[in-house]
mmCIF file of C-alpha atoms in Angstrom:
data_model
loop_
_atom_site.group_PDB
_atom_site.id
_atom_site.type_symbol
_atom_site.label_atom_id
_atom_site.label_comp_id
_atom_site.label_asym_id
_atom_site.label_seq_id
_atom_site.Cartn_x
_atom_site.Cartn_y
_atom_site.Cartn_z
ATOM 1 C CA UNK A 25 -2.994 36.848 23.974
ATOM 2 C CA UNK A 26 -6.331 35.871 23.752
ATOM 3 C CA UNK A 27 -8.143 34.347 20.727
ATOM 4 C CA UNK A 28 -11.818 32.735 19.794
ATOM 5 C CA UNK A 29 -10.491 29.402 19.496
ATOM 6 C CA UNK A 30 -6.964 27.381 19.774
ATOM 7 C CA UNK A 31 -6.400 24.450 17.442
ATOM 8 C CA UNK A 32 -3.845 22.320 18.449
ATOM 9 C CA UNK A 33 -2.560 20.545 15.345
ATOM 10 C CA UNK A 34 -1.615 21.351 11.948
ATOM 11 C CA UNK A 35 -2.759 18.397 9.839
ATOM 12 C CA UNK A 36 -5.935 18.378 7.915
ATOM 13 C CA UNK A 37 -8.427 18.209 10.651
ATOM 14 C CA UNK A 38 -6.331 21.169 12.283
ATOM 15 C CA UNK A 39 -6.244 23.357 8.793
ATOM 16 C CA UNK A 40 -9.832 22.746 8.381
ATOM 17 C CA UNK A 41 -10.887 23.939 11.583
ATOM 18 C CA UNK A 42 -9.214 27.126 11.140
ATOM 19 C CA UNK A 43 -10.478 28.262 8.191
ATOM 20 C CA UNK A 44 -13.833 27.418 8.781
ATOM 21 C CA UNK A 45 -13.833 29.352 11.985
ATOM 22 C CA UNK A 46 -11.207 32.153 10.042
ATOM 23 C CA UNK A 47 -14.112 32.397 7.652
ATOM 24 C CA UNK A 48 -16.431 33.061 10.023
ATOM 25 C CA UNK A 49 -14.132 36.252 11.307
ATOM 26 C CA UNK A 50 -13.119 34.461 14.683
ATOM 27 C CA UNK A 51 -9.774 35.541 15.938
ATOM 28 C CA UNK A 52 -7.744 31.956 15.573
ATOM 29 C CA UNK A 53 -4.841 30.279 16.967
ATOM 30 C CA UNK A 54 -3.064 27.062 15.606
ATOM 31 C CA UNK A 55 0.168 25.335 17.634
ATOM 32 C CA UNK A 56 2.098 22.851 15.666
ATOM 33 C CA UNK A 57 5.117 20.849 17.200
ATOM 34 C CA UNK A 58 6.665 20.642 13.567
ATOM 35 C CA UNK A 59 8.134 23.509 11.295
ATOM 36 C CA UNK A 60 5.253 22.726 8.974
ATOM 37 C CA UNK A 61 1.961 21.190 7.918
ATOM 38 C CA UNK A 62 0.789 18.083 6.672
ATOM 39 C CA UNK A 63 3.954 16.574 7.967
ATOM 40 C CA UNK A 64 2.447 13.518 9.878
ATOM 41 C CA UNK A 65 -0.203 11.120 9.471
ATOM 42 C CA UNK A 66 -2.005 13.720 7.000
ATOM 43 C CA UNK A 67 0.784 12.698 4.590
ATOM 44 C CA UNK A 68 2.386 9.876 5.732
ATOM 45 C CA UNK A 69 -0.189 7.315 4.637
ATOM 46 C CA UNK A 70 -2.099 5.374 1.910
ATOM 47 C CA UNK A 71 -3.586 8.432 0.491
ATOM 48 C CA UNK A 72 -6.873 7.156 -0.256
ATOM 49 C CA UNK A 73 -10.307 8.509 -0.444
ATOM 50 C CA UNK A 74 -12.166 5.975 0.981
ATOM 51 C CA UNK A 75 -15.661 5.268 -0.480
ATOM 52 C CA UNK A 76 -16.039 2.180 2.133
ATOM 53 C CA UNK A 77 -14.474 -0.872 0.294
ATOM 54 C CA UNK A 78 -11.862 -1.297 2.901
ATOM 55 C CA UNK A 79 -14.739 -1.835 5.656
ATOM 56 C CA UNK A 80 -16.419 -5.222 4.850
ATOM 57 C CA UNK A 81 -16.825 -5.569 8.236
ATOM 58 C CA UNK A 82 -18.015 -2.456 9.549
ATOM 59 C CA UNK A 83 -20.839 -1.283 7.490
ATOM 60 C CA UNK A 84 -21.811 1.855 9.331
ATOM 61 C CA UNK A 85 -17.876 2.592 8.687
ATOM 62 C CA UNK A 86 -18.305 1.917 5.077
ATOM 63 C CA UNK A 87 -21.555 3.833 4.731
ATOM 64 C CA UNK A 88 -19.965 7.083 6.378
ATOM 65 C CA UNK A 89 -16.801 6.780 3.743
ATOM 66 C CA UNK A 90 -19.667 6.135 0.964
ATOM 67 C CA UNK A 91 -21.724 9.339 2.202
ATOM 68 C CA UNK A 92 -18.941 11.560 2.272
ATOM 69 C CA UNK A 93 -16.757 10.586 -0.845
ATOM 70 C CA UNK A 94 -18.482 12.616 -3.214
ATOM 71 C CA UNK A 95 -18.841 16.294 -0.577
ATOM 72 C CA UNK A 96 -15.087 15.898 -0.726
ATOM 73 C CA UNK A 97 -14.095 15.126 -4.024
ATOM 74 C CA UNK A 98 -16.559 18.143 -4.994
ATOM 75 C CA UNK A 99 -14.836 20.585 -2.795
ATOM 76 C CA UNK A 100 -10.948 19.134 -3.180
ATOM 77 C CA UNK A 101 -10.780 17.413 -6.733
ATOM 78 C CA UNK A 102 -7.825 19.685 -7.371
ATOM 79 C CA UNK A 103 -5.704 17.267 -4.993
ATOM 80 C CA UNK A 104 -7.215 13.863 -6.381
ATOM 81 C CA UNK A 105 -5.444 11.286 -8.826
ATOM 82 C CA UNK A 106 -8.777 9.937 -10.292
ATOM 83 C CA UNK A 107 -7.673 8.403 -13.681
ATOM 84 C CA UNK A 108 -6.331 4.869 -12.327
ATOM 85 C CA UNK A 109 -8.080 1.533 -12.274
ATOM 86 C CA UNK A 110 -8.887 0.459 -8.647
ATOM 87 C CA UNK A 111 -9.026 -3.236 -8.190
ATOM 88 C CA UNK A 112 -9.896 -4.541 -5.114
ATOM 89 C CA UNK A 113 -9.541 -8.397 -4.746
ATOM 90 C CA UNK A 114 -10.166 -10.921 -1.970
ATOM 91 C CA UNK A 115 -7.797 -13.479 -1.330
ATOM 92 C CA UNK A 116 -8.887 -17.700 -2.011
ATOM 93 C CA UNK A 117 -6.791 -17.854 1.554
ATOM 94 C CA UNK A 118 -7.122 -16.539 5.270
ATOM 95 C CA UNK A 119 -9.149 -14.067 4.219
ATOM 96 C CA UNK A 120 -11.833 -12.946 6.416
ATOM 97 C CA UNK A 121 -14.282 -11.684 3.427
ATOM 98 C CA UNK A 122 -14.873 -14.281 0.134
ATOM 99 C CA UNK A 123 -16.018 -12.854 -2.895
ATOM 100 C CA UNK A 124 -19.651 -14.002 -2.692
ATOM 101 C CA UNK A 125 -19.463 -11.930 0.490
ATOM 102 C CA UNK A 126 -17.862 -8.768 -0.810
ATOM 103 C CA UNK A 127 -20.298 -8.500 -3.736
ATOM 104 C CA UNK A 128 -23.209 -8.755 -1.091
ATOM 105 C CA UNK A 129 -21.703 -6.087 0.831
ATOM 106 C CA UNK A 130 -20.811 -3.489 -1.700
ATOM 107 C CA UNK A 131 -24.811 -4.137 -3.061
ATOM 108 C CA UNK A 132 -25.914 -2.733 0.975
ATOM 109 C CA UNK A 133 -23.574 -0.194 0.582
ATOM 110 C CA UNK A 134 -24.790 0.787 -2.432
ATOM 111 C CA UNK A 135 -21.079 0.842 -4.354
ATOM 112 C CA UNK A 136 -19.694 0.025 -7.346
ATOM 113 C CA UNK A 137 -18.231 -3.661 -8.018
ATOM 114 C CA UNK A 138 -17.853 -4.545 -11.103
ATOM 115 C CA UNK A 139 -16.007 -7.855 -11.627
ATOM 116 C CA UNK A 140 -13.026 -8.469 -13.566
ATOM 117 C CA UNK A 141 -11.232 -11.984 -14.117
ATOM 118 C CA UNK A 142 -8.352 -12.244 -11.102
ATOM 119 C CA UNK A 143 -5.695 -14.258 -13.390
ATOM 120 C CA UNK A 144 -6.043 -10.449 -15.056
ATOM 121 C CA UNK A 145 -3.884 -9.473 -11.828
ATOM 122 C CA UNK A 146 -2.724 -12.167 -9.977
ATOM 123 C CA UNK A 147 -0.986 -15.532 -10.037
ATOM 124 C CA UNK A 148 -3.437 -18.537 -11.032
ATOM 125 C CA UNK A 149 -5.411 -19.917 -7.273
ATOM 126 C CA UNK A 150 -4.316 -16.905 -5.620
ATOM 127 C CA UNK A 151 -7.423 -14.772 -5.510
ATOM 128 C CA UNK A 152 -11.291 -16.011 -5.812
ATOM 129 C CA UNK A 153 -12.687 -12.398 -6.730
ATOM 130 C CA UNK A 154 -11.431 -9.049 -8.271
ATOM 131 C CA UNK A 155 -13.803 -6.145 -8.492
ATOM 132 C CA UNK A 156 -13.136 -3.139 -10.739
ATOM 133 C CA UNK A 157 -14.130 -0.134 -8.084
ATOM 134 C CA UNK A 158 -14.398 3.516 -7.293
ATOM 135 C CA UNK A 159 -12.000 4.988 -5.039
ATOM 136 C CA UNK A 160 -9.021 8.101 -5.729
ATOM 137 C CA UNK A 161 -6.020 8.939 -3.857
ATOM 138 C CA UNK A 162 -5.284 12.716 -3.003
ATOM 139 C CA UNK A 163 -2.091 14.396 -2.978
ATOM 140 C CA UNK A 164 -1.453 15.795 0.507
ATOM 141 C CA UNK A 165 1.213 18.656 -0.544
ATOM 142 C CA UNK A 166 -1.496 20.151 -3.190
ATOM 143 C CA UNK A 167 -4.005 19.918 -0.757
ATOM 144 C CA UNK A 168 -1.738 20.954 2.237
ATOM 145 C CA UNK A 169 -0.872 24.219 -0.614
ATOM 146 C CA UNK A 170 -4.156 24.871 -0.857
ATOM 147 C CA UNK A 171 -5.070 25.246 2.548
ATOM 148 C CA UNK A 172 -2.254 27.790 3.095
ATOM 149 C CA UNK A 173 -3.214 29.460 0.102
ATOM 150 C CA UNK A 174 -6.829 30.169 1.842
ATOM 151 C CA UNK A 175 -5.477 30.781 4.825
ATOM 152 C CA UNK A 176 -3.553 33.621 4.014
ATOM 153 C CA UNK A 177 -6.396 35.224 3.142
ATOM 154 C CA UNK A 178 -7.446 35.238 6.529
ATOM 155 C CA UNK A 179 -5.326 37.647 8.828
ATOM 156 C CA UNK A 180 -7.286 36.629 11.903
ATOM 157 C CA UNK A 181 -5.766 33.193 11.569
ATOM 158 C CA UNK A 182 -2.385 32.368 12.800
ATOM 159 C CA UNK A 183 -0.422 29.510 12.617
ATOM 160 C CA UNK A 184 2.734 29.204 14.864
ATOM 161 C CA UNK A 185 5.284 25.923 13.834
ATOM 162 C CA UNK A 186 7.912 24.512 16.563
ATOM 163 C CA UNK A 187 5.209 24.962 18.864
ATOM 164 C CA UNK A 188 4.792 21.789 21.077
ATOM 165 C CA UNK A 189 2.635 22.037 24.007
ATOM 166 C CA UNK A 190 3.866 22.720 27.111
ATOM 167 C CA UNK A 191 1.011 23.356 29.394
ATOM 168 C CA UNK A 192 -2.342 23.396 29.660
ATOM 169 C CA UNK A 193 -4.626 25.293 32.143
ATOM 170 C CA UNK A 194 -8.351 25.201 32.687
ATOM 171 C CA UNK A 195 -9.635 28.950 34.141
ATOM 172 C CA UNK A 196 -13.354 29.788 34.628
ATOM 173 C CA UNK A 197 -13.943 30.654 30.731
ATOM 174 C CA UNK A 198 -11.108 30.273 28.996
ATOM 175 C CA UNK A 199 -7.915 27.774 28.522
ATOM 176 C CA UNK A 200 -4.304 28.990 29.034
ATOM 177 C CA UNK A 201 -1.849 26.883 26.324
ATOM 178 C CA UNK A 202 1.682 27.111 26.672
ATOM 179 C CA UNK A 203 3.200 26.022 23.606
ATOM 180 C CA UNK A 204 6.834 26.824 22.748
ATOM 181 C CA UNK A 205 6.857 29.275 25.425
ATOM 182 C CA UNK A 206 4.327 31.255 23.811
ATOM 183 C CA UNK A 207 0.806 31.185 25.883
ATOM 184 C CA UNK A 208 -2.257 31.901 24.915
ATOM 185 C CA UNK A 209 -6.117 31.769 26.103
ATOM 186 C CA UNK A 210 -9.210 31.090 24.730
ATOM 187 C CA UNK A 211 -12.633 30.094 25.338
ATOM 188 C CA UNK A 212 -12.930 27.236 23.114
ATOM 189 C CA UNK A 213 -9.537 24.297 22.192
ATOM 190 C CA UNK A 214 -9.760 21.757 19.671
ATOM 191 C CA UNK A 215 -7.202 19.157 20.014
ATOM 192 C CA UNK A 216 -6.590 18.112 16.291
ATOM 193 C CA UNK A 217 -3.133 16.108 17.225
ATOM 194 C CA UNK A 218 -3.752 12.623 16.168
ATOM 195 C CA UNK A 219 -1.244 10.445 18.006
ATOM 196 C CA UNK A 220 -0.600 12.645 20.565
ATOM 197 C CA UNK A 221 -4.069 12.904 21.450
ATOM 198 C CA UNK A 222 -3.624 11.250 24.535
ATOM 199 C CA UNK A 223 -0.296 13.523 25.212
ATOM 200 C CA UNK A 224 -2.906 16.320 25.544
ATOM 201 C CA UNK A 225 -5.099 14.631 27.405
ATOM 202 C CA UNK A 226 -2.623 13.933 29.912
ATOM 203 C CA UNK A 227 -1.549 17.702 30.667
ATOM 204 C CA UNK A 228 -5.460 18.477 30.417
ATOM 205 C CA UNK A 229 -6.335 15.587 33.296
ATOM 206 C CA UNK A 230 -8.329 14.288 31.028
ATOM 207 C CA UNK A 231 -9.879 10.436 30.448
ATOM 208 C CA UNK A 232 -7.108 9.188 27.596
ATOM 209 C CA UNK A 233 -8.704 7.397 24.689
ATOM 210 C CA UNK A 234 -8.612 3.623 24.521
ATOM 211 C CA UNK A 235 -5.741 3.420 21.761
ATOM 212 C CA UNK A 236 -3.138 1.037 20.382
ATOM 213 C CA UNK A 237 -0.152 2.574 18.862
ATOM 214 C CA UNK A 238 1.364 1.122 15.714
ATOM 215 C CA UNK A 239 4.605 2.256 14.439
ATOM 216 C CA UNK A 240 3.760 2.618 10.411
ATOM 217 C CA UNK A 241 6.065 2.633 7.496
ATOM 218 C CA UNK A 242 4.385 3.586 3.950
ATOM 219 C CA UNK A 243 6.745 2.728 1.260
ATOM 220 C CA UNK A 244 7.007 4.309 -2.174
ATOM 221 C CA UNK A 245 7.609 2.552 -5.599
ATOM 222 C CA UNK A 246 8.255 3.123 -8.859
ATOM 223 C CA UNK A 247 5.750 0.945 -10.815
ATOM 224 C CA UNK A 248 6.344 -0.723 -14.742
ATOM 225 C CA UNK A 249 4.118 0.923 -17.300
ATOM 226 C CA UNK A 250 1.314 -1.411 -16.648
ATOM 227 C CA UNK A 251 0.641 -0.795 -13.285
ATOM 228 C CA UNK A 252 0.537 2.909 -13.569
ATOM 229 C CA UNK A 253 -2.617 3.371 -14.070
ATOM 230 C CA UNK A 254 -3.756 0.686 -11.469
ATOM 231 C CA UNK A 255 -4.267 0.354 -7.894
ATOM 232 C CA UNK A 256 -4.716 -2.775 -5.894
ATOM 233 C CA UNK A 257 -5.857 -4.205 -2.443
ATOM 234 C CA UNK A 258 -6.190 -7.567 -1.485
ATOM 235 C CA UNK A 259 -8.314 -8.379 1.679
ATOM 236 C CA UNK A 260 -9.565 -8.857 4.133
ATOM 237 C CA UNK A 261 -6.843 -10.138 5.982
ATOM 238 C CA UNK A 262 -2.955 -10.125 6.338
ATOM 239 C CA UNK A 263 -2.840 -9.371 2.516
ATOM 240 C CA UNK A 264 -1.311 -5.580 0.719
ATOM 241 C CA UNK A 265 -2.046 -2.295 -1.310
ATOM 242 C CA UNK A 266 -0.122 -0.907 -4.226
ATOM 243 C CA UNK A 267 -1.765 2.135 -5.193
ATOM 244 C CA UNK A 268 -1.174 5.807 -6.889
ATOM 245 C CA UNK A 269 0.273 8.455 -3.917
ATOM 246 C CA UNK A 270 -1.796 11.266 -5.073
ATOM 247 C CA UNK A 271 -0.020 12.632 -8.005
ATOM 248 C CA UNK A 272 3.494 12.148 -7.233
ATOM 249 C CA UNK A 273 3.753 9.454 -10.010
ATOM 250 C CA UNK A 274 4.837 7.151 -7.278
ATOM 251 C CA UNK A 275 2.631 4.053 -5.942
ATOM 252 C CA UNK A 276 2.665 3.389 -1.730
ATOM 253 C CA UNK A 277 2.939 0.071 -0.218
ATOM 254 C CA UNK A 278 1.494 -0.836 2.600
ATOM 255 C CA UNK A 279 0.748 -4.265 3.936
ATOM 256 C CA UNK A 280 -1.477 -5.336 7.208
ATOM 257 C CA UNK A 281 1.121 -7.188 8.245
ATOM 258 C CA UNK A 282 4.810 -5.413 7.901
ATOM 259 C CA UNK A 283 3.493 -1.688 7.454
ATOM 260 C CA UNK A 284 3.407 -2.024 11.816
ATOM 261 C CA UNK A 285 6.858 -2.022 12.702
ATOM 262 C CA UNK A 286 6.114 -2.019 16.751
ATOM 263 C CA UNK A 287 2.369 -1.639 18.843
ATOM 264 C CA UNK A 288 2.572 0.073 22.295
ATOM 265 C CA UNK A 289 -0.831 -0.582 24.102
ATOM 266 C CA UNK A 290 0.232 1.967 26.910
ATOM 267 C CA UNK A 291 -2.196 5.342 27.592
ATOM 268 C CA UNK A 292 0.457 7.283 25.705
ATOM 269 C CA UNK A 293 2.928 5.802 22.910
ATOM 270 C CA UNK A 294 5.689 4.047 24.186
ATOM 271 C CA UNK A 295 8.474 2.296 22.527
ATOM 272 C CA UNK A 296 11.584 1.023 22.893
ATOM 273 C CA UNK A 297 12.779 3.170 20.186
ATOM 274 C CA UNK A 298 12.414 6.575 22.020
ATOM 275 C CA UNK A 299 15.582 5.626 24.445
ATOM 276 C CA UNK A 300 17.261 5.884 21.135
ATOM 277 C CA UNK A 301 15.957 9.493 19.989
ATOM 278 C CA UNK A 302 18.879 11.540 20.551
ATOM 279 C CA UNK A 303 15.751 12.783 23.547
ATOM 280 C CA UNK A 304 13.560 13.999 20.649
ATOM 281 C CA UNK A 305 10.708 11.448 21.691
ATOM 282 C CA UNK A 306 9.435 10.101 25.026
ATOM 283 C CA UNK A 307 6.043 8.765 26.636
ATOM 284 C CA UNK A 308 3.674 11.456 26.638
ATOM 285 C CA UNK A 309 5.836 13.889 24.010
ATOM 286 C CA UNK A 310 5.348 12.307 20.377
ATOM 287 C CA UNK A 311 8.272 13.505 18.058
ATOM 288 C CA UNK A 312 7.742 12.992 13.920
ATOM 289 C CA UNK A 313 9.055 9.500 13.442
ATOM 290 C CA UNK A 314 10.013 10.150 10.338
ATOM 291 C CA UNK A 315 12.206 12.190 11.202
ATOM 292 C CA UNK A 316 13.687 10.232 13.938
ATOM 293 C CA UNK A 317 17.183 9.194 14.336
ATOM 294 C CA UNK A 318 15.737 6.073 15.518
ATOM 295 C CA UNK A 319 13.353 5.087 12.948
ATOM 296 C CA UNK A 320 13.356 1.224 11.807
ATOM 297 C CA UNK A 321 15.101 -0.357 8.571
ATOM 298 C CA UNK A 322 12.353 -0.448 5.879
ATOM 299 C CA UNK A 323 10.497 -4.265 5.795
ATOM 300 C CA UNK A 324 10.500 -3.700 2.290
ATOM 301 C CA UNK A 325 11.683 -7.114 1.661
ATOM 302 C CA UNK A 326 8.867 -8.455 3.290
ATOM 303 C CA UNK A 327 6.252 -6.203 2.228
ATOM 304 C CA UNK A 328 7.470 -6.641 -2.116
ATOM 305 C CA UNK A 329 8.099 -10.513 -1.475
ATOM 306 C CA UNK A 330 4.209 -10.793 -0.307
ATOM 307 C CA UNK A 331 3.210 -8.531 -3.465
ATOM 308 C CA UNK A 332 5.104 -10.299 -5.630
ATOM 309 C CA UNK A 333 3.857 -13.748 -4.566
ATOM 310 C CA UNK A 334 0.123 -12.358 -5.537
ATOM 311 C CA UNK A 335 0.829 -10.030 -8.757
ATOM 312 C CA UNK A 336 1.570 -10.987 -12.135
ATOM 313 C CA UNK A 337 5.224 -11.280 -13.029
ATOM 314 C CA UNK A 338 4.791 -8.088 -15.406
ATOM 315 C CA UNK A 339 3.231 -5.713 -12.727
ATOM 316 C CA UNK A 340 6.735 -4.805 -11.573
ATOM 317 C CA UNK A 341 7.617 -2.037 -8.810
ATOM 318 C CA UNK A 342 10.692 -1.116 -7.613
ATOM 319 C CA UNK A 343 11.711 0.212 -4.409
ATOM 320 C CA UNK A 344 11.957 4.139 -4.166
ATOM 321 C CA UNK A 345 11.696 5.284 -0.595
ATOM 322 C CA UNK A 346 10.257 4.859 3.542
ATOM 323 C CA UNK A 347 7.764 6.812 5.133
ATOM 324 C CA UNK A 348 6.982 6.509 8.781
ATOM 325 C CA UNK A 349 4.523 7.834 11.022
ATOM 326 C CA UNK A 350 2.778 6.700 14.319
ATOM 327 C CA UNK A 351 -0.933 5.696 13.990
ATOM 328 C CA UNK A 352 -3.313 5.203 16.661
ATOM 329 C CA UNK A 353 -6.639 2.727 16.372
ATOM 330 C CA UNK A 354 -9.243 2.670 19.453
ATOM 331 C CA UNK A 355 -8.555 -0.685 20.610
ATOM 332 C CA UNK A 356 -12.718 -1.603 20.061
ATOM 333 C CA UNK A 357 -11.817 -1.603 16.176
ATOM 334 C CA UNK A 358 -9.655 -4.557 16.133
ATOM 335 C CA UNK A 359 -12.973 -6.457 17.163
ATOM 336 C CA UNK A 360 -13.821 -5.681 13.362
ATOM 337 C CA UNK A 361 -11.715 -3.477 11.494
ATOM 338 C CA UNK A 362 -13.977 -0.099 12.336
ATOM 339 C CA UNK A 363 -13.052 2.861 11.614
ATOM 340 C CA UNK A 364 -15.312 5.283 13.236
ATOM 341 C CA UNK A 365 -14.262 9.291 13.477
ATOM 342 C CA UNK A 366 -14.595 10.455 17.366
ATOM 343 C CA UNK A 367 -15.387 13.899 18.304
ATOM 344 C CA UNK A 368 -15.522 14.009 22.058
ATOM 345 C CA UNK A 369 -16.288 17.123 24.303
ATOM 346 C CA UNK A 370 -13.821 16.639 26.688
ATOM 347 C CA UNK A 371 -15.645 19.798 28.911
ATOM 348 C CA UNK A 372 -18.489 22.189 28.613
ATOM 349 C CA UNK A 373 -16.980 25.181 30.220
ATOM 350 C CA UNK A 374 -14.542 26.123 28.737
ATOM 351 C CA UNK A 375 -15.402 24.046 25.759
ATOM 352 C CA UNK A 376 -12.346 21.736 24.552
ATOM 353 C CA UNK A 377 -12.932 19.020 22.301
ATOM 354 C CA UNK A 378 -10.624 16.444 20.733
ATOM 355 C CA UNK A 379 -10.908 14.414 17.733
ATOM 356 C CA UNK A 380 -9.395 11.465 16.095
ATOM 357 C CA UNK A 381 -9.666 10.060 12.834
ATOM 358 C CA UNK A 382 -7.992 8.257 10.472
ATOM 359 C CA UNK A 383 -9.618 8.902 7.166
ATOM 360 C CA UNK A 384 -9.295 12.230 5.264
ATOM 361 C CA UNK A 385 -12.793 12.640 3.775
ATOM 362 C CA UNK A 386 -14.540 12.231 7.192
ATOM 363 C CA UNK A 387 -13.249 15.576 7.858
ATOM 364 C CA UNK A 388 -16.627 17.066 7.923
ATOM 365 C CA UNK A 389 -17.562 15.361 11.047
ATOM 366 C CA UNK A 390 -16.536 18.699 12.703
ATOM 367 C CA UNK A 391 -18.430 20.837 11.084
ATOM 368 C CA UNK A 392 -21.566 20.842 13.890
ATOM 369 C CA UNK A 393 -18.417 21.436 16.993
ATOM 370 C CA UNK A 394 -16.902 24.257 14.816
ATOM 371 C CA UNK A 395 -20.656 26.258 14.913
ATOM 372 C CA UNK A 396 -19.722 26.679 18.153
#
């Protein structure tokens, strides 16, 4: 079989490739390891639309969240929870960022802060700023519907789950993809598979990408009345979130410190938990750690305790439910906290190019490969 282009990946990066280049009329593959979409990092995280606030260290990462926040609440405000409060606060201790500081650097970014008294929020000393702010949270199974939807419409795109790849091949003008002992050629691969990114690389001979691996768990609460409509972030530093997860009703937890269970550092993730997989997951072949026999207890008690010891006594959550997924971060971001989106042509002829990203409404960064 031979197509126009093979997408490798199902998430959103994946999905949005192919119908762009389904819209255009080109004949389009997609191999996912999973039995569906959206069932990774796509939906397994904080769910937030970042307009740059979590960046006060990386201004040209805040700046790209700021320039394309409002392209993609235009073009997917179906799948955005907008009607919440979203308080952003920096912490009176080992915080990186003061409040004096924030303010300065949401005036160069040109975003909203609007400040609100912290005793509002949190316990008395605990925070020295709190900022009302804009930022949403999307829902990934409307979105991940959506996308589906569209792509239905488009018979010259296919999409083939339980397809891990197996092989990779480099002719004179085309690829060769084995994946779930289907193969397939094409001029033109986009490798839209996150974490394994590097797993690709590998069967390619490619240069991996300098990654850390962290071992994520997102957990979901059920929040009291008066933190529905709220979301909040403390930074910069080992601090939490407790925000809306799209429009699930449900608010996700995450905190920099217990939301990493495990880091690998290796070219391709590797943790002691794979040796406990039931042989699902090994170096170099990334299973879905959520749904891993050998996924870790939930630091729940950890990650409420530190929320707790910042919120108001009446902002109460309760503990609903564990997500986990694998996220990686080029290792030059922990220098300070960027998040830049890579798209890297991995070769001219035949073209392959892989991308990695770990914000949803950057997304558009492909736009200029998929012309192609």
């Amino acid at each position: 079989m031979t197509v126009d282009k093979i997408i490798l990946g199902a998430g959103l990066y994946g999905l949005y490739a192919a119908l762009q280049c389904g819209r255009r009329g080109q004949r389009v593959l997609v191999f996912e390891r999973d039995a569906a979409p959206f069932m990774r990092a796509t939906y397994i995280n904080q769910a937030r639309v970042h307009m740059g606030y979590h960046y006060p260290r990386s201004y040209s990462t805040a700046i790209k969240s700021a320039h394309y926040f409002e392209r993609f609440c235009k073009d997917y405000g179906f799948c955005l929870r907008t009607d919440f409060d979203q308080i952003y606060a920096t912490s009176a201790h080992f915080s990186w960022t003061n409040a004096a500081e924030f303010r300065r650097f949401c005036r160069s970014a040109g975003i909203r802060c609007d400040g609100v008294d912290p005793e509002k929020y949190f316990n008395p000393g605990m925070c020295d700023g709190a900022f009302l702010t804009t930022e949403y949270t999307y829902d990934a199974q409307v979105l991940k519907d959506w996308f589906l939807k569209e792509l239905n419409q488009c018979p010259n795109v296919e999409i083939r789950y339980d397809h891990p790849v197996e092989r990779i091949e480099k002719g004179s003008d085309t690829w060769r993809i084995t994946a779930g002992g289907d193969a397939a050629e094409a001029p033109f691969v986009l490798n839209a598979t996150y974490a394994g990114v590097n797993d690709i690389h590998a069967m390619a001979g490619f240069e991996p990408f300098k990654i850390k691996y962290e071992l994520c768990e997102i957990i979901l609460c059920e929040v009291d009345k008066r933190l529905y409509n709220t979301g909040i972030t403390v930074m910069d530093g080992p601090f939490f979130s407790l925000m809306p997860f799209g429009q699930t009703g449900l608010h996700s937890l995450t905190s920099v410190t217990f939301t990493p269970h495990e880091t690998s550092y290796d070219t391709v993730a590797t943790f002691p938990c794979q040796a406990h997989s039931e042989g699902r997951c090994r170096p170099g072949s990334l299973y879905n750690c959520n749904e891993c026999p050998a996924r870790p207890q939930s630091a729940w008690p950890y990650m409420g305790q530190l929320a707790r010891k910042y919120l108001r006594e009446e902002y109460g959550f309760t503990y609903k439910g564990s997500l986990f997924s694998m996220k990686p971060i080029l290792k030059a971001s922990e220098i300070d906290d960027s998040r830049p989106t890579v798209v890297r042509r991995m070769c001219d002829m035949p073209v392959f190019y892989s991308v990695l990203s770990g914000k949803i409404n950057t997304v558009y960064d492909l736009d200029e490969v998929l012309a192609q």
